[in-house]
mmCIF file of C-alpha atoms in Angstrom:
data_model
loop_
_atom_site.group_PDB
_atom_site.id
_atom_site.type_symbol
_atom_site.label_atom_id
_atom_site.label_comp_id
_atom_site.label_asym_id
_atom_site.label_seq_id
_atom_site.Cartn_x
_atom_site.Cartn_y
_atom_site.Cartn_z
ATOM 1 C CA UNK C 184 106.955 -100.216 39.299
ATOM 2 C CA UNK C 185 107.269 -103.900 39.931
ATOM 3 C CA UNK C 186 109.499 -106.127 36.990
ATOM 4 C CA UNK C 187 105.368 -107.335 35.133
ATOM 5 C CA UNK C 188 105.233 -103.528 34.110
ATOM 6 C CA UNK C 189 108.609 -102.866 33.257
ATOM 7 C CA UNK C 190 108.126 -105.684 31.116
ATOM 8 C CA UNK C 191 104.933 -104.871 29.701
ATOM 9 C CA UNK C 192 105.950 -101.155 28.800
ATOM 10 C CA UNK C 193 109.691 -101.873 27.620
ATOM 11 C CA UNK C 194 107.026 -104.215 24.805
ATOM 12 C CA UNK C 195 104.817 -101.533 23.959
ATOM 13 C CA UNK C 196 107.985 -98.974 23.624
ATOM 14 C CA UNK C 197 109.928 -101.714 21.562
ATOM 15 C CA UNK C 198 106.623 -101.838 19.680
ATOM 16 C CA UNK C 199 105.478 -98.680 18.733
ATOM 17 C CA UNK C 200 109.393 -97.749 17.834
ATOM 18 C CA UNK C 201 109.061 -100.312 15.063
ATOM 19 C CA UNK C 202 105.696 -99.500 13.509
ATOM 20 C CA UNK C 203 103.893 -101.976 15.357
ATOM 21 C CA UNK C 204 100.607 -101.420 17.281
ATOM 22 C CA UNK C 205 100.039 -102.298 21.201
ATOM 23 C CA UNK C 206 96.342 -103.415 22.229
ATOM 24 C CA UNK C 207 95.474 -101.703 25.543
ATOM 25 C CA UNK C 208 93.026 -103.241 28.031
ATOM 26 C CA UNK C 209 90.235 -100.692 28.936
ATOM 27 C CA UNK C 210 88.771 -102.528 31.695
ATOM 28 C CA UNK C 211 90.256 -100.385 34.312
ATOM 29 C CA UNK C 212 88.812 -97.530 32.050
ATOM 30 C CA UNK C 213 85.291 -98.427 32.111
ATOM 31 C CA UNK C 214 85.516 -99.433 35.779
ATOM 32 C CA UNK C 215 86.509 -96.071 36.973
ATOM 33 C CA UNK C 216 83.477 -94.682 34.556
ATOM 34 C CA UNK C 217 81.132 -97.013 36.367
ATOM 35 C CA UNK C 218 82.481 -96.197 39.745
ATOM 36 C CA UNK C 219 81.221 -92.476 38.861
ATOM 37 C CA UNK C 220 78.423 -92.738 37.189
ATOM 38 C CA UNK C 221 75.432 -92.412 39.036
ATOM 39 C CA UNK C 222 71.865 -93.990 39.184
ATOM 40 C CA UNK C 223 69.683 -90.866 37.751
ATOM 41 C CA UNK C 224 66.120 -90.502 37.551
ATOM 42 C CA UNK C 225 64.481 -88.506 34.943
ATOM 43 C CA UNK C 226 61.482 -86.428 34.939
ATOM 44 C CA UNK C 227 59.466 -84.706 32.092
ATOM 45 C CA UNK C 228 56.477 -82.914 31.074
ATOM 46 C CA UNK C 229 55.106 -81.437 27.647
ATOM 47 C CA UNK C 230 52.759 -78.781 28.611
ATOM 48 C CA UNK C 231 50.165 -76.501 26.440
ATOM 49 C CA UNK C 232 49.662 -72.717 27.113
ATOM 50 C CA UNK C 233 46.209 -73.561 28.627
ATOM 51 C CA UNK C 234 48.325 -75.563 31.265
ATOM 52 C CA UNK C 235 46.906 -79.391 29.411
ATOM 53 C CA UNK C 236 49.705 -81.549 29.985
ATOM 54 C CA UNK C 237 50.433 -83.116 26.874
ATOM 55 C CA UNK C 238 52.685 -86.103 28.169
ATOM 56 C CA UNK C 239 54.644 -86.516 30.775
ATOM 57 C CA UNK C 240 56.716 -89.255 33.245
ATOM 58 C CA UNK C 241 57.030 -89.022 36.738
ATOM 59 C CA UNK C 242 54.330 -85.927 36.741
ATOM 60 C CA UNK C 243 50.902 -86.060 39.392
ATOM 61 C CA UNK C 244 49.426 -82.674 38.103
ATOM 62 C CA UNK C 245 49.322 -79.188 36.406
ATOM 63 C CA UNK C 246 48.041 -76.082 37.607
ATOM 64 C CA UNK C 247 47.710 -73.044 35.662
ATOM 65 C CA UNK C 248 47.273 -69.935 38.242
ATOM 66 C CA UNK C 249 47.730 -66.921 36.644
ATOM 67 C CA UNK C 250 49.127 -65.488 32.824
ATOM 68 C CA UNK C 251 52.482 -67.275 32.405
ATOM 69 C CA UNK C 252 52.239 -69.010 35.716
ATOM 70 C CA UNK C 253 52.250 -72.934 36.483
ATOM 71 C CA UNK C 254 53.047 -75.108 39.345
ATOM 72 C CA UNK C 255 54.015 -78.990 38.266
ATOM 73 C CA UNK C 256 53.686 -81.502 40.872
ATOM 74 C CA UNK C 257 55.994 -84.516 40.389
ATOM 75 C CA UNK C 258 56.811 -87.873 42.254
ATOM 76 C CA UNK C 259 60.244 -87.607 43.109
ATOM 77 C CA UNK C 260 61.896 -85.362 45.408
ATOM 78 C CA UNK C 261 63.528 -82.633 43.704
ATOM 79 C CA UNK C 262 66.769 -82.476 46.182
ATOM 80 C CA UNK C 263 70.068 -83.025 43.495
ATOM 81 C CA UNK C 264 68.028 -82.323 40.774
ATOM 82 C CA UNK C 265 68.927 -79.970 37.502
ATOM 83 C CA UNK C 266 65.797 -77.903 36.240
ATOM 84 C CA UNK C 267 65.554 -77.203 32.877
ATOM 85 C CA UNK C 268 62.947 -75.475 30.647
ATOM 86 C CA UNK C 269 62.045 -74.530 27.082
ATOM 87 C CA UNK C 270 58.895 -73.104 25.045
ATOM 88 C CA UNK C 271 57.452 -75.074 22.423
ATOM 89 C CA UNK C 272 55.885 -73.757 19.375
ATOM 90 C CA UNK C 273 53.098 -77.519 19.589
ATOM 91 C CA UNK C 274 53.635 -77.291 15.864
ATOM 92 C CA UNK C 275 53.862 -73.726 14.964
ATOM 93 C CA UNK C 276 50.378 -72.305 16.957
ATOM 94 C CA UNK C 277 51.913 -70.405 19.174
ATOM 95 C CA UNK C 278 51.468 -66.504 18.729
ATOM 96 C CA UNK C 279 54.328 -65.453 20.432
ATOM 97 C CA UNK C 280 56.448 -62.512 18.633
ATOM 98 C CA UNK C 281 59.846 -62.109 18.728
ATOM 99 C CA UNK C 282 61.620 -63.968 21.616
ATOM 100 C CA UNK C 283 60.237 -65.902 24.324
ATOM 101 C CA UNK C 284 61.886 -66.535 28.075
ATOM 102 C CA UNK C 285 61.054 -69.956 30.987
ATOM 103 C CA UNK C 286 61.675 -69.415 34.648
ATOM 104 C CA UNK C 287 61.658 -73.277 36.431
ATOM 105 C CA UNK C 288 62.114 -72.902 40.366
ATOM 106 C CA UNK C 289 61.474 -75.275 42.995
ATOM 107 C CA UNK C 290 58.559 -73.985 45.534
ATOM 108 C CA UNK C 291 59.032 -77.680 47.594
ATOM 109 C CA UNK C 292 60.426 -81.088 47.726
ATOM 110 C CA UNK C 293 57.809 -81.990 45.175
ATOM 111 C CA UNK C 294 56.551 -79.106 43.350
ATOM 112 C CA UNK C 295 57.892 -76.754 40.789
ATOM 113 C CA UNK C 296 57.106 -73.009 39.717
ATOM 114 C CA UNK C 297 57.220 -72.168 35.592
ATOM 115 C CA UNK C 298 57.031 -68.907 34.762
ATOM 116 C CA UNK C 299 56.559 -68.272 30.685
ATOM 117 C CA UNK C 300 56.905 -64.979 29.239
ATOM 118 C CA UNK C 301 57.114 -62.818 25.945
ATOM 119 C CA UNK C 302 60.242 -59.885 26.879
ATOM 120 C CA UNK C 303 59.698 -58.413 22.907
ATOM 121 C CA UNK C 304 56.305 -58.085 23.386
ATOM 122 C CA UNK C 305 54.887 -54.297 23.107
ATOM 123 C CA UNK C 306 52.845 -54.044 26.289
ATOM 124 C CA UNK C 307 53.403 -55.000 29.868
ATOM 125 C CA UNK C 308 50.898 -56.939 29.956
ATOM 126 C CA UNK C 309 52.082 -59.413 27.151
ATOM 127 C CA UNK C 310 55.358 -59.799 29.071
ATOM 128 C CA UNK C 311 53.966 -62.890 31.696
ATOM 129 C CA UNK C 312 52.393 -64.891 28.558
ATOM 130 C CA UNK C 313 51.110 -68.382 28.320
ATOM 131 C CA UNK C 314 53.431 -70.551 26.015
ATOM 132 C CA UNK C 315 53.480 -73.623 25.898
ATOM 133 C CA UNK C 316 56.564 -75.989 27.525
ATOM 134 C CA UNK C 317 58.673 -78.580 28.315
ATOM 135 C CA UNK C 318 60.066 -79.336 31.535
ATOM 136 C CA UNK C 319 62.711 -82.178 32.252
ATOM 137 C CA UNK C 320 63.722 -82.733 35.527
ATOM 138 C CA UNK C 321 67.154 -85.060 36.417
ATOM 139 C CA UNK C 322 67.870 -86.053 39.624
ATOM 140 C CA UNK C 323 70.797 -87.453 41.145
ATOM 141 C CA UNK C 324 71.146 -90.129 43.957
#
């Protein structure tokens, strides 16, 4: 520790031991949170049960392809990205009982699977269900 530091915390200690208060320079602090932080891009899509997309950034197209089942096309490529998925209610309409469950996969650089379903529903066939969505999509450098 060179003699400038020494001096510097001998201050603070004499400080603080008398009641006083020490200002600290964060500077150093908010360059090693800059260093780390890194550019992200973000990607989203609101998404009716009829697969309508609703609104949406960074989104080309919807398909609907079977009960429960939609690819998403986006523009970015979905290396480094975290997928996450919820169901909407689009302001209390949808019938769903009980609980509801989103599967979002990546089929290819640019495309991703949802799969919506009903697991408390009575019959097999209510399990795959349409629900509506959201998707957001955030990608790393």
């Amino acid at each position: 520790m060179n003699a400038t530091r020494k001096l510097a915390l001998g201050a603070a200690v004499a400080a603080l031991a008398i009641g006083g208060s020490v200002a600290v320079s964060t500077a150093s602090a908010g360059t090693r949170e800059a260093a780390h932080a890194a550019p992200t891009t973000t990607v989203w899509a609101k998404v009716a049960a009829n697969g309508q997309l609703l609104g949406s950034s960074g989104v080309s197209a919807v398909r609907k392809f079977g009960t429960g089942r939609y690819n998403i096309d986006v523009y970015p490529d979905l290396a480094n990205c975290a997928l996450l998925g919820t169901i909407n209610t689009n302001g209390g309409t949808d019938p769903g009982p009980g609980s509801s469950s989103i599967l979002v996969g990546k089929v290819s650089e640019k495309t991703l699977f949802i799969r919506t379903a009903t697991p408390s529903g009575t019959a097999n066939n209510v399990v795959d269900s349409d629900r509506p969505f959201s998707v957001t999509i955030i990608c790393g450098a």
